[in-house]
Amino acid sequence: MKNIIVYGADWCPDCHRSRKFLDENNILYTYLDIDSDKSIKAEMLSLTDNKNIIPTIVLSNGQILQEPSNQVLAQALNDFKSVEPDNEVIDLVIIGAGPASLTTAIYTTRENIKTIIFEKAVIGGLAAVTDLIDNYPGFEDGISGLDLADKLEKQAKRFGAQIEFNTVQKIKLLSNNDKKIYTENGIYIARAVLIATGTDYKKINVLGEKEYLSRGVHYCATCDGAFYKDKEIAVVGGGNSAVQETIFLTKFATKIHLLVRSKIKASQVLQKKLQSFIDSGQVVVHLQTNIVSILGDNQLVNKILIKQDNIEEELPVDGVFIFVGLKPNSEFLNDSSIELDQLKFIKTNDNLLTSMNGVFAAGDIRSGSTMQIASAVGEGATAALRIRQYLEEI
Amino acid sequence: MVKNVTVFTTNQCAYCHMVKKYLDNKNIKYDEVNLDNQPNRRQEAISLSGGMTVPVTLVTQHDDSRHVVVGFNLSSLVPLLA
Ligand SMILES: Cc1cc2nc3c(=O)[nH]c(=O)nc-3n(C[C@H](O)[C@H](O)[C@H](O)COP(=O)(O)OP(=O)(O)OC[C@H]3O[C@@H](n4cnc5c(N)ncnc54)[C@H](O)[C@@H]3O)c2cc1C
């Protein structure tokens, strides 16, 4: 079953009425404001034969309701309830399908622990989005992120892991120690849970960043780099990701301005690789430099404003790739009793157990993790063994 | 009813890979336009999506209406393929 989507706008009273009705009935849904983004409005119009009707509500079975009364909505939701997953208790639910998760699944499914993985985006996680992984043992020439992700997925599936596209929204501990997992596709009950949701790219919150998303502002070089063949671009950041992605983008862009807030903090190996592009003039490093705003012609980015030593300067570029660090994917735990650290990573004990009984965490999302694939995989294996022990003891 | 599906991709884009894998699993036939191999078709992808990003999936229905999904976005894609 899929998520319920409500297309609406803040000024629309019927949208408020429908949302209130869904809220009061504890029905989870995704709200899309048609005024927030042209593409959302276009998406809504494509569902309504180009008629401007809100709320437009797309139900889990694909049924589309336009401006439904509460009664019509209630009737449709009755159908919704009748197809909700029967609450069979699953041994283990894993949230996220990155390297940590897939490793745990290889172990647990080999031992006949029924395991379901929920993934909201890409199987393989951040590792799949990385062009080349050079330091993961066993691949002497390195391996592309996509290939590693593919291999991990196949290996986990060989032993029976089930992967479903689904976003987890909330976890609650029940009085019998089972865990209730609220997802876009309904509610599931599990004996044990592993949170392996990793991290996502941080935004920089400057003028133009949101407005020009995908029209000159990007967070994924392997996805969008090809659009900048023979163009001039900027990369923001000075850590491993920024430098690695700059090197990748040299395949396309003729000139790359690397904007670093303080100094380059990437590993020596990456810095050495970068140096050859600096020497050839393809990469220009701007140290102690902040990006102030991203500007364009309303359609596409055409320049940025940067600031160095309190002097502002315009730099003509066709695009900006932003890699200024990673933020933990833990928003869905905000009102749960699972304890997070100051930076919102999940706290665990030596057994990778969180503050909620039977809920474990592994990989980049865990407070104190070393943010590497090899360690995510190691933590995945450790978590599997601890989870097996937990399931045997309850 | 779906008449035609076209996916604009690049070689190393994981989200493109996911769209293709999804369509393959559902036995839905599609044409792939790989922009690394066919850079001259970049403008086509930009015009369809309004952005410089892949994957872009164009679904043409039997009544010739065209729908565009940007990214690996099952909540938009699945209803179009139903
Ligand atoms: C540019 C770059 C280059 C890198 N290069 C290297 C390298 O060369 N070597 C190396 O060892 N490491 C590298 N890393 C780090 C490596 O990618 C991570 O350490 C690793 O992917 C962590 O694995 P994980 O399983 O913990 O999480 P992730 O890989 O981040 O996977 C987490 C998954 O959880 C999903 N998810 C999140 N929230 C939810 C939710 N609510 N519901 C459902 N699913 C959810 C996400 O979509 C994601 O797929 C690199 C990282 C980046 C960004």
XYZ file of C-alpha atoms and ligand atoms in Angstrom:
529
model
C 0.000 0.000 0.000
C 1.262 3.478 -0.787
C 1.221 6.765 0.964
C -1.749 9.136 0.951
C -0.901 12.451 -0.669
C -2.850 15.656 -0.106
C -2.278 18.494 -2.588
C -3.485 21.742 -1.057
C -2.705 25.331 -0.187
C -2.710 27.311 3.025
C -5.460 29.663 1.812
C -7.860 26.812 0.993
C -10.442 26.119 3.745
C -11.452 22.726 2.320
C -7.806 21.657 2.460
C -7.714 22.528 6.166
C -10.953 20.611 6.691
C -9.663 17.462 4.954
C -6.330 17.586 6.747
C -8.032 18.069 10.102
C -10.212 15.056 9.348
C -7.149 12.915 8.501
C -5.293 14.167 11.589
C -8.224 13.438 13.871
C -8.422 9.909 12.495
C -4.676 9.340 12.964
C -4.211 8.732 9.254
C -0.693 9.511 8.100
C -0.356 11.462 4.854
C 2.058 13.642 2.947
C 0.952 17.244 2.485
C 2.157 19.016 -0.650
C 1.572 22.759 -0.840
C 0.979 23.658 -4.497
C 2.194 27.199 -3.861
C 5.541 26.052 -2.518
C 6.891 24.738 -5.811
C 5.834 24.940 -9.464
C 6.535 21.248 -9.966
C 4.071 20.336 -7.184
C 1.356 22.364 -8.844
C 2.202 20.746 -12.196
C 2.024 17.322 -10.544
C -1.422 18.162 -9.136
C -2.653 19.429 -12.520
C -1.446 16.245 -14.199
C -3.733 14.291 -11.861
C -6.807 16.463 -12.394
C -6.911 16.890 -16.161
C -5.411 20.337 -15.702
C -8.175 21.508 -13.408
C -7.199 23.673 -10.496
C -8.973 21.686 -7.784
C -7.752 21.410 -4.214
C -7.649 19.501 -2.060
C -6.738 16.738 -4.480
C -6.129 13.594 -2.469
C -4.362 10.539 -3.878
C -5.127 7.396 -1.907
C -2.910 4.394 -1.401
C -4.671 2.436 -4.171
C -4.160 5.252 -6.684
C -7.757 6.513 -6.338
C -7.929 10.296 -6.746
C -10.433 12.355 -4.745
C -11.092 15.964 -5.691
C -12.498 18.258 -3.031
C -14.117 15.325 -1.204
C -16.611 15.907 1.595
C -15.634 14.358 4.924
C -18.218 11.666 4.257
C -16.679 10.695 0.888
C -13.235 10.759 2.451
C -14.396 8.562 5.347
C -15.874 6.033 2.910
C -12.655 5.926 0.895
C -10.612 5.566 4.080
C -12.681 2.587 5.116
C -11.430 0.912 1.975
C -7.952 2.076 2.977
C -8.240 0.411 6.367
C -9.412 -2.844 4.878
C -6.140 -3.192 2.938
C -3.863 -2.153 5.800
C -1.182 -4.811 6.443
C -2.527 -7.344 8.935
C -0.416 -6.740 11.934
C 1.662 -9.871 11.784
C 4.603 -9.514 14.176
C 7.854 -9.347 12.185
C 11.070 -10.504 13.898
C 13.157 -7.596 12.662
C 12.400 -4.373 10.821
C 15.434 -2.491 9.517
C 15.037 1.164 8.627
C 17.246 2.210 5.707
C 18.967 0.008 3.102
C 22.559 1.260 3.208
C 25.645 -0.897 3.810
C 24.985 -1.264 7.571
C 21.416 -2.442 7.016
C 22.187 -4.857 4.186
C 24.988 -6.456 6.208
C 22.698 -7.021 9.184
C 20.126 -8.535 6.811
C 22.706 -10.951 5.354
C 23.364 -12.255 8.870
C 19.795 -12.317 10.202
C 18.163 -13.883 7.141
C 20.812 -16.629 7.047
C 19.621 -17.500 10.523
C 15.958 -17.489 9.537
C 15.132 -14.305 11.421
C 12.330 -12.788 9.347
C 13.689 -9.429 8.220
C 11.996 -6.596 6.359
C 13.945 -3.532 5.257
C 12.215 -0.202 4.587
C 14.062 2.162 2.272
C 12.833 5.581 1.242
C 15.271 6.269 -1.583
C 18.185 4.225 -2.916
C 19.217 0.677 -2.070
C 22.852 0.987 -1.039
C 22.351 4.335 0.695
C 24.932 7.069 0.368
C 27.464 4.500 -0.752
C 25.423 3.955 -3.947
C 25.612 7.644 -4.778
C 29.440 7.731 -4.507
C 31.338 7.350 -7.775
C 34.376 5.408 -6.557
C 35.049 3.652 -3.261
C 38.759 3.153 -2.973
C 39.220 2.018 0.607
C 36.726 -0.796 1.075
C 38.688 -4.012 1.630
C 38.537 -6.767 -0.964
C 38.451 -4.574 -4.075
C 42.068 -3.876 -4.922
C 41.213 -1.437 -7.730
C 38.345 0.228 -5.895
C 34.692 -0.327 -6.755
C 31.975 2.031 -7.962
C 29.331 2.810 -5.361
C 26.598 1.472 -7.650
C 28.370 -1.867 -8.110
C 28.951 -2.294 -4.376
C 25.301 -1.452 -3.677
C 24.172 -3.977 -6.278
C 26.345 -6.716 -4.802
C 25.167 -6.032 -1.244
C 21.528 -6.048 -2.355
C 21.890 -9.329 -4.255
C 23.700 -10.977 -1.334
C 21.042 -9.887 1.185
C 18.224 -11.013 -1.123
C 19.920 -14.379 -1.746
C 19.228 -15.264 1.875
C 15.682 -13.922 1.811
C 15.836 -10.284 2.885
C 12.746 -8.386 1.823
C 13.258 -4.761 0.772
C 10.253 -2.450 0.510
C 10.167 1.169 -0.659
C 8.649 2.918 2.280
C 9.443 5.808 4.610
C 9.335 5.264 8.347
C 7.683 8.136 10.205
C 7.567 7.116 13.863
C 8.407 4.265 16.287
C 6.539 3.527 19.493
C 7.268 0.964 22.202
C 4.231 -1.139 23.128
C 3.601 -2.438 26.630
C 4.480 -6.023 25.578
C 7.866 -4.746 24.283
C 6.872 -5.043 20.616
C 7.567 -1.996 18.497
C 4.893 -0.217 16.478
C 6.342 1.245 13.294
C 4.363 3.942 11.504
C 5.207 4.167 7.833
C 3.876 5.836 4.721
C 2.366 2.494 3.762
C 0.713 1.682 7.067
C 1.579 0.326 10.471
C 3.855 -2.631 11.193
C 4.679 -4.466 14.414
C 8.182 -5.830 15.048
C 9.953 -7.595 17.886
C 13.250 -5.848 17.169
C 14.174 -2.793 15.110
C 17.471 -1.678 13.639
C 17.808 1.989 12.727
C 20.394 2.352 9.952
C 19.168 5.571 8.354
C 22.575 7.181 7.814
C 22.954 10.831 6.910
C 22.025 13.280 4.184
C 23.672 16.369 2.706
C 23.346 19.568 4.699
C 21.952 22.722 3.163
C 23.805 26.047 3.483
C 20.701 28.263 3.789
C 21.737 31.089 1.499
C 19.554 33.155 -0.786
C 18.843 31.283 -4.023
C 19.661 27.808 -2.686
C 16.042 26.693 -2.515
C 14.803 28.728 -5.477
C 17.347 27.255 -7.892
C 17.273 23.647 -6.663
C 18.096 21.410 -9.674
C 18.289 24.551 -11.827
C 21.864 25.308 -10.852
C 21.961 24.142 -7.228
C 22.851 20.477 -6.696
C 23.815 18.014 -3.969
C 24.617 14.943 -6.100
C 27.528 15.047 -8.536
C 26.951 11.563 -9.958
C 23.327 12.513 -10.724
C 23.619 15.998 -12.122
C 27.273 16.508 -13.072
C 26.694 15.546 -16.718
C 24.634 18.710 -17.259
C 27.756 20.800 -16.725
C 29.873 19.526 -19.590
C 32.094 22.397 -20.760
C 30.650 24.755 -18.163
C 32.068 26.702 -15.224
C 30.827 25.719 -11.781
C 31.473 26.181 -8.075
C 31.750 23.500 -5.390
C 31.129 24.533 -1.781
C 32.966 22.674 1.011
C 36.442 21.525 1.982
C 36.015 18.037 3.455
C 36.402 14.599 1.889
C 33.063 14.700 0.049
C 33.643 18.151 -1.446
C 37.111 17.257 -2.709
C 36.085 13.813 -3.983
C 33.111 15.293 -5.838
C 35.252 18.129 -7.252
C 37.609 15.543 -8.701
C 34.619 13.679 -10.187
C 33.190 16.879 -11.672
C 36.459 17.614 -13.527
C 35.190 15.009 -16.024
C 32.581 17.531 -17.116
C 33.258 21.131 -16.120
C 36.004 23.145 -17.769
C 36.592 25.179 -14.619
C 35.656 24.532 -10.994
C 35.876 27.090 -8.186
C 36.253 25.241 -4.886
C 34.929 27.544 -2.159
C 36.318 26.611 1.255
C 35.180 28.391 4.407
C 38.452 27.863 6.288
C 41.010 25.428 4.910
C 40.838 22.093 3.069
C 40.307 19.255 5.539
C 40.140 16.345 3.097
C 42.515 13.386 3.430
C 46.072 13.696 2.054
C 45.304 11.123 -0.672
C 42.400 13.206 -1.975
C 44.361 16.464 -1.666
C 47.152 14.967 -3.740
C 44.698 13.941 -6.458
C 43.171 17.416 -6.390
C 46.587 19.072 -6.762
C 47.037 17.931 -10.376
C 43.795 19.711 -11.324
C 44.900 22.837 -9.435
C 48.214 22.727 -11.294
C 46.452 22.484 -14.656
C 44.213 25.431 -13.752
C 40.971 23.413 -14.035
C 40.325 23.802 -10.292
C 40.757 27.139 -8.505
C 40.670 26.967 -4.700
C 39.271 29.977 -2.820
C 40.229 29.621 0.865
C 38.557 31.565 3.722
C 35.652 32.143 1.363
C 31.939 32.093 2.083
C 29.127 31.951 -0.406
C 26.658 34.770 0.237
C 23.976 34.139 -2.376
C 23.168 32.233 -5.523
C 21.797 34.390 -8.325
C 20.231 33.766 -11.705
C 17.802 34.915 -14.356
C 14.822 33.277 -12.609
C 15.284 30.214 -14.817
C 18.862 29.134 -14.210
C 21.814 30.128 -12.049
C 24.285 32.469 -13.735
C 26.426 33.792 -10.881
C 27.162 33.626 -7.175
C 28.175 36.222 -4.664
C 31.179 35.229 -2.544
C 32.896 36.926 0.364
C 36.586 36.739 1.225
C 38.230 38.962 3.856
C 35.024 41.007 4.033
C 35.221 41.792 0.343
C 32.286 40.664 -1.748
C 32.800 39.543 -5.305
C 30.578 38.171 -8.060
C 31.649 34.959 -9.722
C 29.944 33.971 -12.998
C 29.105 30.232 -12.779
C 26.465 27.989 -14.341
C 25.963 25.803 -11.291
C 26.832 25.216 -7.655
C 27.383 21.814 -6.033
C 27.101 21.875 -2.245
C 28.942 19.385 -0.008
C 29.274 21.023 3.390
C 28.798 18.010 5.584
C 26.135 15.576 6.555
C 23.162 15.687 8.883
C 21.698 12.617 10.594
C 18.438 11.175 9.253
C 16.795 11.140 12.677
C 13.931 13.653 12.286
C 11.431 10.810 12.484
C 12.593 10.158 16.068
C 12.009 13.730 17.246
C 9.062 12.938 19.479
C 10.108 9.391 20.389
C 11.830 8.305 23.589
C 14.981 7.283 21.701
C 17.834 9.364 23.021
C 19.865 11.469 20.566
C 23.120 13.347 21.113
C 23.494 17.124 20.687
C 23.963 16.790 16.950
C 20.914 14.474 16.715
C 22.832 11.241 16.142
C 21.439 8.203 18.008
C 23.065 7.281 21.307
C 23.751 3.548 21.839
C 25.483 1.382 24.437
C 28.310 -1.082 23.705
C 25.742 -3.532 22.307
C 24.492 -0.923 19.806
C 21.222 -0.826 21.770
C 19.417 2.530 21.911
C 17.486 3.833 24.901
C 14.380 1.989 23.611
C 14.255 -1.694 24.467
C 14.869 -3.875 21.399
C 15.725 -0.956 19.128
C 19.316 -0.969 17.856
C 21.270 1.506 15.715
C 24.237 0.953 13.382
C 26.285 2.845 10.795
C 26.532 6.581 10.173
C 23.389 7.416 12.174
C 24.992 6.177 15.406
C 26.613 8.707 17.711
C 30.387 8.120 17.603
C 30.422 6.101 14.361
C 33.415 6.615 12.084
C 31.345 7.288 8.937
C 33.021 4.764 6.670
C 31.521 1.890 4.705
C 33.855 -0.656 6.295
C 32.786 0.446 9.774
C 29.083 0.622 8.813
C 29.372 -2.967 7.585
C 31.176 -3.989 10.799
C 28.493 -2.375 12.930
C 25.852 -4.096 10.820
C 27.375 -7.483 11.646
C 27.665 -6.636 15.350
C 24.057 -5.432 15.427
C 22.867 -8.689 13.823
C 24.514 -10.782 16.541
C 23.153 -8.568 19.328
C 19.674 -8.653 17.785
C 19.765 -12.446 17.583
C 20.689 -12.558 21.260
C 17.880 -10.132 22.112
C 15.313 -12.183 20.164
C 16.437 -15.365 21.911
C 16.083 -13.785 25.318
C 12.626 -12.195 25.023
C -3.082 2.880 -20.246
C 0.574 3.534 -20.832
C 1.769 3.828 -24.425
C 5.384 4.670 -23.891
C 7.942 5.251 -21.138
C 11.250 7.074 -21.658
C 13.865 7.457 -18.924
C 16.668 10.038 -19.193
C 19.714 8.782 -17.260
C 23.448 9.075 -16.801
C 25.926 6.251 -16.186
C 26.616 6.776 -12.518
C 23.344 8.120 -11.196
C 22.032 5.813 -8.484
C 18.495 7.193 -8.646
C 18.398 6.449 -12.414
C 19.457 2.926 -11.619
C 16.552 2.670 -9.147
C 13.975 3.854 -11.706
C 15.254 1.347 -14.269
C 15.329 -1.441 -11.701
C 11.759 -0.620 -10.666
C 10.503 -0.703 -14.283
C 12.459 -3.916 -14.990
C 10.945 -5.603 -11.930
C 7.465 -4.655 -13.087
C 8.231 -5.823 -16.651
C 7.458 -2.382 -18.012
C 9.260 -1.662 -21.274
C 10.995 1.709 -21.599
C 13.398 3.593 -23.813
C 16.532 4.847 -22.123
C 18.233 8.073 -23.159
C 21.691 7.982 -21.575
C 22.907 11.571 -21.525
C 26.546 10.498 -21.114
C 26.276 8.771 -24.489
C 23.830 11.223 -26.048
C 24.779 14.652 -24.631
C 22.901 16.331 -27.520
C 19.621 15.253 -25.848
C 20.364 17.109 -22.599
C 18.192 20.055 -23.595
C 15.252 17.692 -24.070
C 15.560 16.488 -20.479
C 15.888 20.076 -19.245
C 12.769 21.170 -21.151
C 10.750 18.273 -19.751
C 11.774 18.604 -16.115
C 12.541 22.304 -15.909
C 15.796 21.370 -14.176
C 19.257 20.015 -14.774
C 18.868 16.678 -13.138
C 18.276 13.015 -13.876
C 16.441 10.701 -13.774
C 13.591 12.237 -15.743
C 10.848 9.782 -16.654
C 8.380 10.669 -19.396
C 5.198 8.596 -19.399
C 2.996 8.922 -22.489
C -0.502 7.543 -22.082
C -2.666 6.080 -24.840
C -4.553 9.363 -25.174
C -1.126 10.947 -25.872
C -1.121 12.904 -22.607
C 2.441 13.244 -21.330
C 3.492 13.139 -17.680
C 6.926 13.846 -16.291
C 8.387 12.469 -13.058
C 11.653 13.906 -11.778
C 13.882 11.780 -9.569
C 13.172 8.337 -8.137
C 9.733 9.235 -6.893
C 7.465 6.225 -6.639
C 4.494 8.130 -5.247
C 4.323 10.068 -8.531
C 5.439 7.283 -10.851
C 3.282 4.379 -9.691
C -0.145 5.993 -10.280
C 0.957 6.914 -13.837
C 1.868 3.319 -14.614
C -1.312 1.810 -13.149
C 30.551 11.843 -1.393
C 30.825 10.738 -0.422
C 31.887 9.892 -0.624
C 32.133 8.834 0.263
N 33.189 8.018 0.005
C 33.461 6.989 0.852
C 34.570 6.117 0.607
O 35.309 6.274 -0.384
N 34.786 5.113 1.501
C 33.992 4.895 2.586
O 34.243 3.957 3.341
N 32.950 5.706 2.839
C 32.658 6.746 2.006
N 31.592 7.572 2.272
C 30.782 7.321 3.488
C 29.791 6.184 3.278
O 28.962 6.479 2.171
C 28.945 5.975 4.530
O 29.790 5.786 5.639
C 28.020 4.749 4.419
O 27.191 4.841 3.283
C 27.156 4.626 5.692
O 26.276 3.547 5.580
P 24.940 3.472 6.421
O 24.351 2.136 6.081
O 25.183 3.794 7.832
O 24.007 4.659 5.896
P 23.608 5.192 4.438
O 24.484 4.655 3.392
O 23.515 6.657 4.560
O 22.140 4.588 4.194
C 21.024 4.979 4.944
C 19.752 4.716 4.159
O 18.614 4.957 5.005
C 17.567 5.530 4.232
N 16.632 6.229 5.125
C 16.859 7.346 5.873
N 15.770 7.685 6.593
C 14.815 6.773 6.305
C 13.464 6.568 6.737
N 12.901 7.378 7.634
N 12.748 5.531 6.236
C 13.319 4.690 5.315
N 14.604 4.823 4.873
C 15.342 5.836 5.362
C 18.311 6.470 3.305
O 17.538 6.766 2.157
C 19.572 5.650 2.974
O 19.411 4.889 1.794
C 31.304 8.622 1.385
C 30.220 9.480 1.598
C 29.972 10.522 0.712
C 28.810 11.421 0.962
